[in-house]
Short mmCIF file of C-alpha atoms and ligand atoms in Angstrom, two decimals:
data_model
loop_
_atom_site.label_atom_id
_atom_site.label_comp_id
_atom_site.label_asym_id
_atom_site.label_seq_id
_atom_site.Cartn_x
_atom_site.Cartn_y
_atom_site.Cartn_z
CA MET A 712 13.41 -90.83 20.45
CA SER A 713 12.73 -87.85 18.49
CA ASP A 714 14.28 -87.46 15.18
CA ARG A 715 16.27 -83.86 16.81
CA LEU A 716 17.26 -86.26 19.23
CA LYS A 717 18.60 -88.70 17.16
CA ILE A 718 20.19 -85.81 14.58
CA THR A 719 22.13 -84.54 17.52
CA MET A 720 23.24 -88.06 19.13
CA SER A 721 24.92 -88.73 15.59
CA ALA A 722 26.42 -85.47 15.46
CA GLU A 723 27.85 -85.88 18.54
CA ALA A 724 29.61 -89.06 17.29
CA ALA A 725 30.57 -88.14 14.67
CA SER A 726 32.40 -84.65 16.52
CA LEU A 727 32.87 -84.24 20.06
CA ILE A 728 36.10 -86.48 21.89
CA SER A 729 33.54 -88.81 23.81
CA THR A 730 34.07 -88.50 27.21
CA TYR A 731 30.79 -89.26 28.19
CA GLU A 732 28.19 -91.45 28.40
CA ARG A 733 24.67 -89.17 27.99
CA PHE A 734 21.50 -89.90 28.77
CA PRO A 735 19.31 -90.25 25.96
CA VAL A 736 17.34 -86.22 26.24
CA LEU A 737 17.41 -83.57 24.28
CA PHE A 738 16.64 -80.66 27.05
CA GLU A 739 15.49 -77.93 26.01
CA ARG A 740 14.51 -75.63 28.87
CA GLY A 741 13.68 -75.85 32.32
CA GLU A 742 11.37 -73.35 35.12
CA GLY A 743 11.79 -74.18 38.64
CA VAL A 744 12.20 -77.76 40.21
CA TYR A 745 11.05 -78.96 36.19
CA LEU A 746 12.98 -79.33 32.77
CA TYR A 747 11.11 -79.98 29.46
CA ASP A 748 13.08 -82.10 26.41
CA SER A 749 12.76 -81.83 22.42
CA GLU A 750 9.16 -83.11 23.03
CA GLY A 751 7.54 -80.42 25.32
CA ARG A 752 7.94 -83.85 28.44
CA ARG A 753 8.48 -82.55 31.84
CA TYR A 754 11.33 -83.96 34.17
CA LEU A 755 11.46 -83.17 37.97
CA ASP A 756 14.76 -81.97 38.28
CA PHE A 757 16.03 -84.07 41.81
CA LEU A 758 20.17 -82.97 40.91
CA SER A 759 19.82 -80.06 39.43
CA GLY A 760 22.74 -80.27 36.89
CA ILE A 761 25.24 -81.77 39.70
CA GLY A 762 24.00 -79.59 42.33
CA VAL A 763 24.13 -75.96 40.52
CA ASN A 764 20.82 -74.66 39.94
CA ALA A 765 20.21 -73.99 42.97
CA LEU A 766 16.93 -72.66 43.16
CA GLY A 767 15.84 -74.82 39.95
CA HIS A 768 15.71 -72.91 36.58
CA SER A 769 14.76 -69.81 35.64
CA HIS A 770 14.93 -68.23 38.42
CA PRO A 771 12.94 -64.78 38.22
CA ALA A 772 15.79 -62.97 40.02
CA ILE A 773 18.76 -65.07 38.27
CA VAL A 774 17.11 -64.62 34.82
CA LYS A 775 16.82 -60.42 35.65
CA ALA A 776 20.71 -60.50 36.92
CA LEU A 777 21.40 -62.47 33.85
CA THR A 778 19.61 -59.71 31.39
CA ASP A 779 20.32 -57.08 32.70
CA GLN A 780 24.46 -57.01 33.29
CA ALA A 781 24.21 -59.43 30.06
CA ALA A 782 23.10 -55.78 28.12
CA LYS A 783 25.83 -53.61 30.42
CA LEU A 784 28.96 -55.52 30.22
CA ILE A 785 29.92 -59.26 30.28
CA HIS A 786 33.81 -59.51 30.49
CA ILE A 787 36.32 -56.88 31.16
CA SER A 788 39.56 -59.54 32.19
CA ASN A 789 40.76 -59.17 35.95
CA LEU A 790 43.28 -56.33 34.53
CA PHE A 791 40.23 -53.88 35.92
CA PHE A 792 37.71 -52.81 37.92
CA HIS A 793 34.43 -53.91 37.73
CA GLN A 794 31.79 -53.81 40.87
CA TYR A 795 31.33 -57.18 41.64
CA GLN A 796 33.53 -58.73 42.77
CA ALA A 797 33.66 -57.35 46.10
CA GLU A 798 30.50 -57.22 46.98
CA VAL A 799 29.95 -60.72 46.66
CA ALA A 800 33.52 -61.40 48.45
CA GLU A 801 31.25 -59.84 51.13
CA LEU A 802 29.18 -62.47 51.06
CA LEU A 803 30.85 -65.28 51.24
CA LYS A 804 33.48 -64.15 54.39
CA GLU A 805 29.82 -63.39 56.40
CA PHE A 806 28.57 -66.70 55.31
CA SER A 807 32.34 -68.89 55.71
CA GLY A 808 33.89 -66.00 58.88
CA LEU A 809 36.56 -65.92 56.24
CA ASP A 810 38.54 -63.02 54.82
CA ARG A 811 39.66 -63.23 51.83
CA VAL A 812 38.52 -64.29 48.58
CA PHE A 813 39.54 -65.42 44.72
CA PHE A 814 37.68 -66.15 42.23
CA CYS A 815 38.04 -68.46 39.63
CA ASN A 816 36.35 -70.13 37.11
CA SER A 817 34.72 -74.24 37.98
CA GLY A 818 35.64 -75.87 40.90
CA THR A 819 38.32 -77.72 39.62
CA GLU A 820 40.48 -74.49 40.00
CA ALA A 821 39.32 -73.42 42.54
CA TRP A 822 41.04 -76.34 44.14
CA GLU A 823 44.12 -76.13 42.60
CA GLY A 824 44.40 -72.54 43.96
CA ALA A 825 44.14 -73.99 47.23
CA LEU A 826 47.17 -76.38 46.44
CA LYS A 827 49.31 -73.48 45.07
CA LEU A 828 48.73 -71.32 48.31
CA ALA A 829 49.01 -74.19 50.70
CA ARG A 830 52.63 -74.52 49.06
CA ALA A 831 53.58 -70.67 48.57
CA HIS A 832 52.55 -70.19 52.68
CA ALA A 833 54.49 -73.36 53.56
CA LEU A 834 57.53 -71.88 51.76
CA ARG A 835 56.49 -68.05 53.48
CA THR A 836 56.21 -68.82 57.20
CA ALA A 837 59.61 -71.55 57.12
CA ALA A 838 61.97 -71.37 59.45
CA PRO A 839 65.14 -69.81 57.81
CA GLY A 840 67.07 -71.60 55.78
CA SER A 841 64.69 -74.38 55.82
CA LYS A 842 63.26 -75.90 52.71
CA GLY A 843 59.29 -76.13 54.57
CA LYS A 844 56.53 -78.46 54.28
CA TRP A 845 55.66 -79.66 51.35
CA ARG A 846 53.80 -82.44 51.23
CA PHE A 847 50.18 -82.92 50.82
CA LEU A 848 47.97 -85.38 52.87
CA MET A 849 44.23 -85.90 51.34
CA MET A 850 41.83 -88.45 51.47
CA GLU A 851 40.56 -91.59 50.37
CA ASN A 852 37.78 -92.15 48.41
CA SER A 853 37.40 -88.49 47.93
CA PHE A 854 37.14 -86.68 44.09
CA HIS A 855 38.85 -83.32 44.18
CA GLY A 856 38.22 -82.75 40.20
CA ARG A 857 39.60 -83.63 36.68
CA THR A 858 42.70 -81.14 36.06
CA PHE A 859 46.51 -82.83 38.09
CA GLY A 860 46.32 -81.64 40.76
CA SER A 861 42.82 -82.20 41.54
CA LEU A 862 42.99 -84.68 40.67
CA SER A 863 46.57 -86.05 41.93
CA THR A 864 44.87 -85.50 45.80
CA THR A 865 42.06 -87.47 44.18
CA GLY A 866 41.75 -90.46 46.29
CA GLN A 867 39.84 -93.17 44.41
CA GLU A 868 42.25 -95.07 41.43
CA LYS A 869 39.08 -95.45 38.80
CA TYR A 870 40.12 -91.31 37.80
CA ARG A 871 44.03 -91.34 38.53
CA ALA A 872 44.46 -95.11 36.71
CA PRO A 873 44.79 -93.48 33.27
CA PHE A 874 46.75 -90.30 33.96
CA GLU A 875 49.84 -91.19 36.04
CA PRO A 876 52.29 -90.43 37.15
CA LEU A 877 50.66 -87.49 38.63
CA VAL A 878 52.41 -84.72 40.68
CA PRO A 879 54.54 -86.30 43.59
CA GLU A 880 54.39 -85.54 47.44
CA VAL A 881 50.26 -86.81 47.91
CA ARG A 882 49.56 -88.96 51.29
CA PHE A 883 46.60 -90.49 51.72
CA VAL A 884 44.77 -91.42 54.67
CA ARG A 885 41.73 -93.22 55.31
CA PHE A 886 38.35 -90.49 55.50
CA ASN A 887 37.06 -91.04 59.19
CA ASP A 888 40.25 -92.96 60.49
CA VAL A 889 41.35 -90.69 63.00
CA ASP A 890 44.70 -93.23 64.03
CA ASP A 891 45.91 -93.06 60.17
CA LEU A 892 45.44 -89.82 59.71
CA LYS A 893 47.22 -89.23 63.39
CA ALA A 894 49.63 -91.87 62.19
CA LYS A 895 50.31 -90.47 58.50
CA PHE A 896 50.50 -86.62 60.07
CA ASP A 897 53.96 -84.83 59.95
CA ASP A 898 56.37 -82.19 60.36
CA SER A 899 56.33 -82.27 56.02
CA ILE A 900 52.61 -81.98 55.72
CA CYS A 901 51.78 -78.72 54.28
CA ALA A 902 47.87 -79.19 54.18
CA VAL A 903 45.22 -81.79 55.26
CA GLY A 904 42.56 -80.92 52.58
CA MET A 905 39.01 -83.38 52.66
CA GLU A 906 35.91 -82.59 51.89
CA VAL A 907 33.16 -82.18 54.55
CA ILE A 908 30.97 -84.88 52.82
CA GLN A 909 32.25 -87.51 49.84
CA GLY A 910 30.26 -86.26 47.04
CA GLU A 911 31.29 -88.49 43.72
CA GLY A 912 32.80 -90.86 46.91
CA GLY A 913 29.09 -91.72 47.50
CA ILE A 914 27.67 -88.97 50.17
CA GLN A 915 30.19 -90.01 52.54
CA PRO A 916 30.40 -87.34 56.33
CA ALA A 917 33.42 -86.45 57.46
CA SER A 918 32.79 -87.52 61.54
CA SER A 919 33.58 -84.51 63.78
CA GLU A 920 36.20 -86.39 65.65
CA PHE A 921 37.43 -86.64 62.40
CA ILE A 922 37.70 -82.94 60.83
CA GLN A 923 38.61 -81.57 64.99
CA ALA A 924 42.23 -83.92 64.60
CA ALA A 925 42.54 -82.84 61.53
CA ARG A 926 41.90 -78.93 62.93
CA GLU A 927 43.81 -79.93 65.81
CA LEU A 928 46.97 -81.81 63.74
CA THR A 929 47.21 -78.78 61.72
CA ARG A 930 46.89 -75.56 64.18
CA GLN A 931 49.16 -77.40 65.94
CA SER A 932 52.17 -77.86 62.89
CA GLY A 933 51.51 -75.15 61.08
CA ALA A 934 49.88 -76.84 58.75
CA LEU A 935 46.69 -75.42 56.73
CA LEU A 936 42.58 -77.52 56.64
CA ILE A 937 41.07 -77.12 53.39
CA CYS A 938 38.13 -77.90 52.99
CA ASP A 939 36.38 -78.84 49.54
CA GLU A 940 32.74 -77.71 49.73
CA ILE A 941 32.29 -77.36 46.16
CA GLN A 942 29.33 -79.87 45.78
CA SER A 943 28.15 -79.03 49.88
CA GLY A 944 29.14 -75.72 50.62
CA LEU A 945 26.60 -72.41 49.78
CA GLY A 946 23.55 -74.12 51.42
CA ARG A 947 22.86 -77.65 50.00
CA THR A 948 23.00 -79.08 53.70
CA GLY A 949 20.62 -76.52 55.23
CA ARG A 950 23.96 -74.13 55.84
CA TYR A 951 26.62 -72.36 53.91
CA PHE A 952 28.97 -74.24 54.33
CA ALA A 953 28.67 -77.90 55.67
CA TYR A 954 31.95 -77.49 58.16
CA GLN A 955 29.22 -74.98 59.65
CA HIS A 956 27.72 -78.56 60.74
CA PHE A 957 31.10 -78.87 63.30
CA ARG A 958 33.26 -76.78 65.58
CA VAL A 959 36.20 -75.74 63.30
CA LYS A 960 37.24 -73.53 60.74
CA PRO A 961 39.46 -74.46 57.71
CA ASP A 962 42.19 -71.46 56.66
CA VAL A 963 41.02 -72.27 53.25
CA VAL A 964 38.34 -73.11 51.42
CA THR A 965 36.70 -73.96 48.30
CA THR A 966 33.39 -73.19 46.96
CA ALA A 967 31.78 -73.16 43.16
CA LYS A 968 28.83 -75.64 41.60
CA PRO A 969 25.58 -73.52 43.15
CA LEU A 970 27.93 -70.04 42.87
CA ALA A 971 26.60 -68.35 39.95
CA ALA A 972 23.78 -70.41 39.63
CA GLY A 973 24.35 -72.58 36.91
CA LEU A 974 27.45 -70.01 34.99
CA PRO A 975 30.85 -71.03 35.63
CA LEU A 976 31.92 -69.11 38.79
CA GLY A 977 34.40 -70.94 41.95
CA ALA A 978 36.62 -69.64 44.66
CA LEU A 979 38.78 -69.76 46.96
CA LEU A 980 37.59 -68.24 50.64
CA VAL A 981 41.19 -68.27 52.78
CA THR A 982 42.11 -66.26 56.60
CA GLU A 983 43.98 -63.05 56.54
CA GLU A 984 47.55 -64.46 56.72
CA VAL A 985 47.37 -67.32 54.26
CA ALA A 986 46.40 -64.43 52.07
CA ALA A 987 49.24 -63.00 52.03
CA ALA A 988 51.59 -65.69 50.47
CA PHE A 989 49.50 -64.95 47.11
CA ARG A 990 51.21 -61.63 45.67
CA PRO A 991 50.00 -60.02 42.33
CA GLY A 992 51.58 -62.20 39.49
CA MET A 993 52.07 -65.52 41.34
CA HIS A 994 47.83 -66.90 40.12
CA GLY A 995 45.64 -65.05 38.24
CA THR A 996 43.26 -66.34 35.03
CA THR A 997 41.75 -64.81 32.69
CA PHE A 998 37.37 -65.66 32.90
CA GLY A 999 36.87 -66.01 36.30
CA GLY A 1000 35.30 -64.05 38.89
CA GLY A 1001 33.71 -61.83 35.14
CA PRO A 1002 31.67 -59.55 35.40
CA LEU A 1003 28.84 -61.57 34.16
CA THR A 1004 28.93 -64.27 36.52
CA CYS A 1005 29.93 -61.74 39.31
CA ALA A 1006 26.55 -60.62 39.10
CA VAL A 1007 24.54 -63.28 39.08
CA ALA A 1008 26.61 -65.11 42.19
CA LYS A 1009 25.66 -61.54 43.50
CA ALA A 1010 21.63 -62.31 42.70
CA PHE A 1011 22.03 -66.21 44.47
CA LEU A 1012 23.83 -64.86 47.62
CA ASN A 1013 21.28 -62.21 48.49
CA GLU A 1014 18.40 -65.12 47.88
CA LEU A 1015 20.23 -67.38 50.66
CA LYS A 1016 20.72 -64.38 53.00
CA ASN A 1017 17.71 -62.82 52.40
CA THR A 1018 14.33 -66.24 52.00
CA PRO A 1019 14.42 -68.39 54.58
CA ILE A 1020 15.65 -70.01 51.84
CA LEU A 1021 18.11 -72.38 54.04
CA GLN A 1022 15.99 -73.36 57.24
CA HIS A 1023 13.53 -75.19 53.53
CA THR A 1024 16.99 -77.17 52.75
CA GLU A 1025 17.12 -78.42 56.65
CA ASP A 1026 13.49 -79.16 56.74
CA THR A 1027 12.62 -81.12 53.84
CA GLY A 1028 16.02 -82.85 53.60
CA ASP A 1029 15.19 -84.34 56.61
CA TYR A 1030 11.84 -85.01 55.86
CA PHE A 1031 13.49 -86.78 52.70
CA VAL A 1032 15.23 -88.38 54.83
CA ALA A 1033 12.76 -89.46 56.74
CA LYS A 1034 10.98 -90.65 53.71
CA LEU A 1035 13.74 -92.96 52.25
CA LYS A 1036 14.50 -94.30 55.06
CA GLY A 1037 10.27 -95.78 55.53
CA LEU A 1038 11.42 -97.32 51.88
CA ALA A 1039 14.00 -98.79 53.44
CA LYS A 1040 11.78 -100.79 55.64
CA GLU A 1041 10.06 -101.62 53.27
CA HIS A 1042 12.84 -103.29 50.09
CA SER A 1043 16.12 -105.30 51.77
CA CYS A 1044 18.26 -103.69 48.96
CA ILE A 1045 18.75 -100.88 50.46
CA VAL A 1046 21.38 -100.73 52.75
CA ASN A 1047 21.76 -96.95 53.43
CA VAL A 1048 20.70 -93.64 53.93
CA ARG A 1049 22.23 -90.48 54.38
CA GLY A 1050 22.80 -87.17 54.23
CA LYS A 1051 22.64 -83.36 54.94
CA GLY A 1052 20.01 -80.80 53.75
CA LEU A 1053 19.51 -81.77 50.03
CA MET A 1054 23.00 -83.37 49.87
CA ILE A 1055 21.57 -87.07 50.14
CA ALA A 1056 22.03 -90.92 48.93
CA MET A 1057 20.07 -94.00 48.96
CA GLU A 1058 22.29 -96.88 49.26
CA LEU A 1059 21.51 -99.88 47.37
CA ASN A 1060 22.96 -104.18 47.42
CA SER A 1061 23.72 -103.86 44.08
CA ALA A 1062 24.80 -101.43 41.01
CA ASP A 1063 23.06 -103.16 38.43
CA LEU A 1064 20.13 -102.17 40.17
CA ALA A 1065 21.08 -98.67 41.22
CA LYS A 1066 21.84 -98.26 37.33
CA LYS A 1067 19.22 -99.60 36.49
CA ILE A 1068 16.83 -97.31 38.85
CA VAL A 1069 18.13 -93.91 37.68
CA LEU A 1070 16.48 -95.55 33.56
CA THR A 1071 13.39 -95.91 35.25
CA LEU A 1072 13.05 -93.37 36.88
CA LEU A 1073 14.42 -91.35 33.66
CA GLU A 1074 11.37 -92.54 31.95
CA ARG A 1075 8.74 -91.71 34.22
CA GLY A 1076 10.02 -88.56 34.31
CA VAL A 1077 12.14 -88.05 37.50
CA ILE A 1078 16.06 -86.89 37.28
CA ILE A 1079 18.52 -88.49 39.67
CA ASN A 1080 21.93 -90.10 39.39
CA ARG A 1081 23.59 -92.50 40.40
CA THR A 1082 27.66 -92.43 42.04
CA HIS A 1083 29.95 -95.09 43.59
CA GLU A 1084 28.69 -97.42 41.07
CA THR A 1085 25.61 -98.80 44.39
CA VAL A 1086 24.06 -95.67 45.91
CA LEU A 1087 21.45 -92.98 44.30
CA ARG A 1088 22.14 -89.38 45.15
CA PHE A 1089 20.02 -87.11 45.67
CA LEU A 1090 20.83 -83.19 44.97
CA PRO A 1091 17.62 -81.04 43.80
CA PRO A 1092 16.82 -77.83 43.99
CA TYR A 1093 16.38 -76.26 47.35
CA ILE A 1094 12.97 -75.13 45.82
CA ILE A 1095 11.58 -78.41 46.20
CA GLU A 1096 8.79 -78.96 48.65
CA ARG A 1097 7.65 -81.94 49.64
CA GLN A 1098 5.41 -83.02 47.19
CA HIS A 1099 8.03 -83.41 44.90
CA VAL A 1100 9.37 -85.36 47.37
CA ASP A 1101 6.25 -87.65 47.72
CA GLN A 1102 6.68 -87.97 44.51
CA VAL A 1103 10.21 -89.58 44.24
CA VAL A 1104 9.77 -91.83 46.55
CA GLN A 1105 6.43 -93.70 45.51
CA GLU A 1106 8.73 -93.59 41.60
CA LEU A 1107 11.36 -94.77 43.72
CA ASN A 1108 9.07 -97.27 45.30
CA SER A 1109 7.95 -98.57 42.76
CA ALA A 1110 10.91 -98.88 41.08
CA LEU A 1111 12.20 -101.00 43.72
CA THR A 1112 8.90 -102.65 43.68
CA LEU A 1113 9.62 -103.58 39.64
CA LEU A 1114 13.58 -104.21 39.09
CA THR A 1115 12.95 -106.58 41.86
CA THR A 1116 10.17 -108.70 41.15
CA VAL A 1117 11.30 -108.85 38.37
CA GLU A 1118 15.12 -110.59 39.34
CA ALA A 1119 13.01 -112.39 42.01
CA THR A 1120 11.74 -113.92 39.18
CA ALA A 1121 14.17 -114.22 36.61
CA HIS A 1122 17.00 -116.50 39.63
CA ALA A 1123 13.16 -118.52 40.61
CA GLY A 1124 13.29 -119.58 36.83
CA LYS A 1125 16.93 -120.48 36.43
CA GLY A 1126 16.47 -121.96 40.05
CA ALA A 1127 14.36 -124.09 38.67
CA LEU A 1128 15.99 -125.46 34.79
N1 PLP B 2280 35.18 -81.08 44.47
C1 PLP B 2280 33.62 -81.57 44.41
C2 PLP B 2280 33.97 -82.17 45.89
C3 PLP B 2280 33.44 -81.79 43.84
O1 PLP B 2280 32.13 -82.41 44.25
C4 PLP B 2280 33.81 -80.84 42.51
C5 PLP B 2280 33.03 -81.40 40.96
O2 PLP B 2280 31.35 -82.63 41.17
C6 PLP B 2280 34.37 -81.08 42.24
C7 PLP B 2280 35.23 -80.63 42.92
C8 PLP B 2280 35.39 -80.27 40.38
O3 PLP B 2280 34.21 -79.23 40.45
P1 PLP B 2280 33.89 -78.79 39.25
O4 PLP B 2280 33.44 -79.95 38.60
O5 PLP B 2280 33.23 -77.99 38.58
O6 PLP B 2280 35.73 -78.74 38.25
#
C-alpha cells in the first residue's frame, strides 16, 4: 500500500462521516476502459462508477464539451435561460417518446420528483369533492435512493430499518407476481412504481406479463405507471430505455447515472397530461440542469444517437452473457447468469465467495462489484470490446478455480480432523 494511500485513508478516517467501506485503492486518472491508481497500476473498469461512465473515461467528446462549457458558463440557477436544457430535453423526448422533462441532480431526486408529481396529478384529476388517489404501489426488492421518499418506496428492509418511521401509504408487491399485483391494486393507488430491471436487487428483470399487467391496471384506473430507469436507462441494455424491450409506455420515467457522463444530472420524463400537474413554484432545484451538466449531457446523448453504440452494447452484452453461461457449466458455484445489454449478473451460491471474487479480481486489476450479497454485477462502459470480456471471463475462471479449490481443501482438512 503506497504512502499516499495510507495518508488519504487515515485523513478520511479522521474527518468523514463513516458511510462507505472503500476498497484500498487511490485512483488518479482514467482513459477509455481503464483506470490508473496512484502507483500507476492499470485496472480494467467493469463497473464504470456504478453505471455512470458509459463512454468510459476521458472520452474526447465529453472532455471537449466539459472544458469548452466550463470556460464559458458553469451555473446560473433556474431563474434564467441557457440554451442546453431545451436541447437535452428534445433528445430525451425523442429517445423516450415522452413529452416533457424536469432536470435535477441525482437519481433519488428524480424519483422524489416522480412521487410528488404522482400525488399532484392524483389531486388534479380527482372527482369534485373526492380526496383523490394517494397510495403508492411499489416493488419488493427494489431500490430507489436514499432520501426519505425514495427510501420509503424502496422494498428492502436493510435500507429502510434504521430510519423508520418512513413516509406512510406505500404498499409493496412481490416483484413479477401478477396475482399479488392485482390483489393489492385498488382505487386508492395513485401510482405503481418499478425498476424495469432491478439493479441493487441483483439484476432482476421485470417479466413482460408483469409490466404489462401494471400498465393495464394503471391505465384503467387513471393511476400512473412510473419506471425507474436510473440504472437501466440511456443505452445500458442496448435500447434507450429498458421498457422499450416490452410493449409498454410508462407515464413517468426517471433517469440519471450516465446522463451527464459523470457529472451529477438527473431527469424526470413525463407525458403532457401528467406534466400539467406541476405549476411554477411547486417543484424546483438550485443546481439541477445547469449549463455545464446539460452541455455535457448533450454531448453524451448525441454519441448515443449518432454512433452505433447501442447496437454495440447489445452485441457485446450477448457475447458476455454467452461467455458467462459457458463458465457456469464449469463451476457449480454459479447458480445463475442473467441480464440485458451490459447490465449483467452472475449469481453465486455463497456471499463469502462473491466477496472474495471481487477482491481477487481487484488485486488482478479488474473492477467488478457485488450486490445483493451473492450477485456479481457487471456494468462496464458501453465501449468495451470482446477482448475485454475475454479478459474478465478468464480472470473470473481462475479466481473461481482458485477459491473453490482452497475452500474444498479446507473442508477436506476439517473432515480429516
Ligand atoms: N434508482 C435506481 C434504480 C438506482 O440504481 C439508484 C442508484 O443506484 C437510484 C435510484 C438512486 O440514484 P442516486 O444514487 O443518483 O441518488
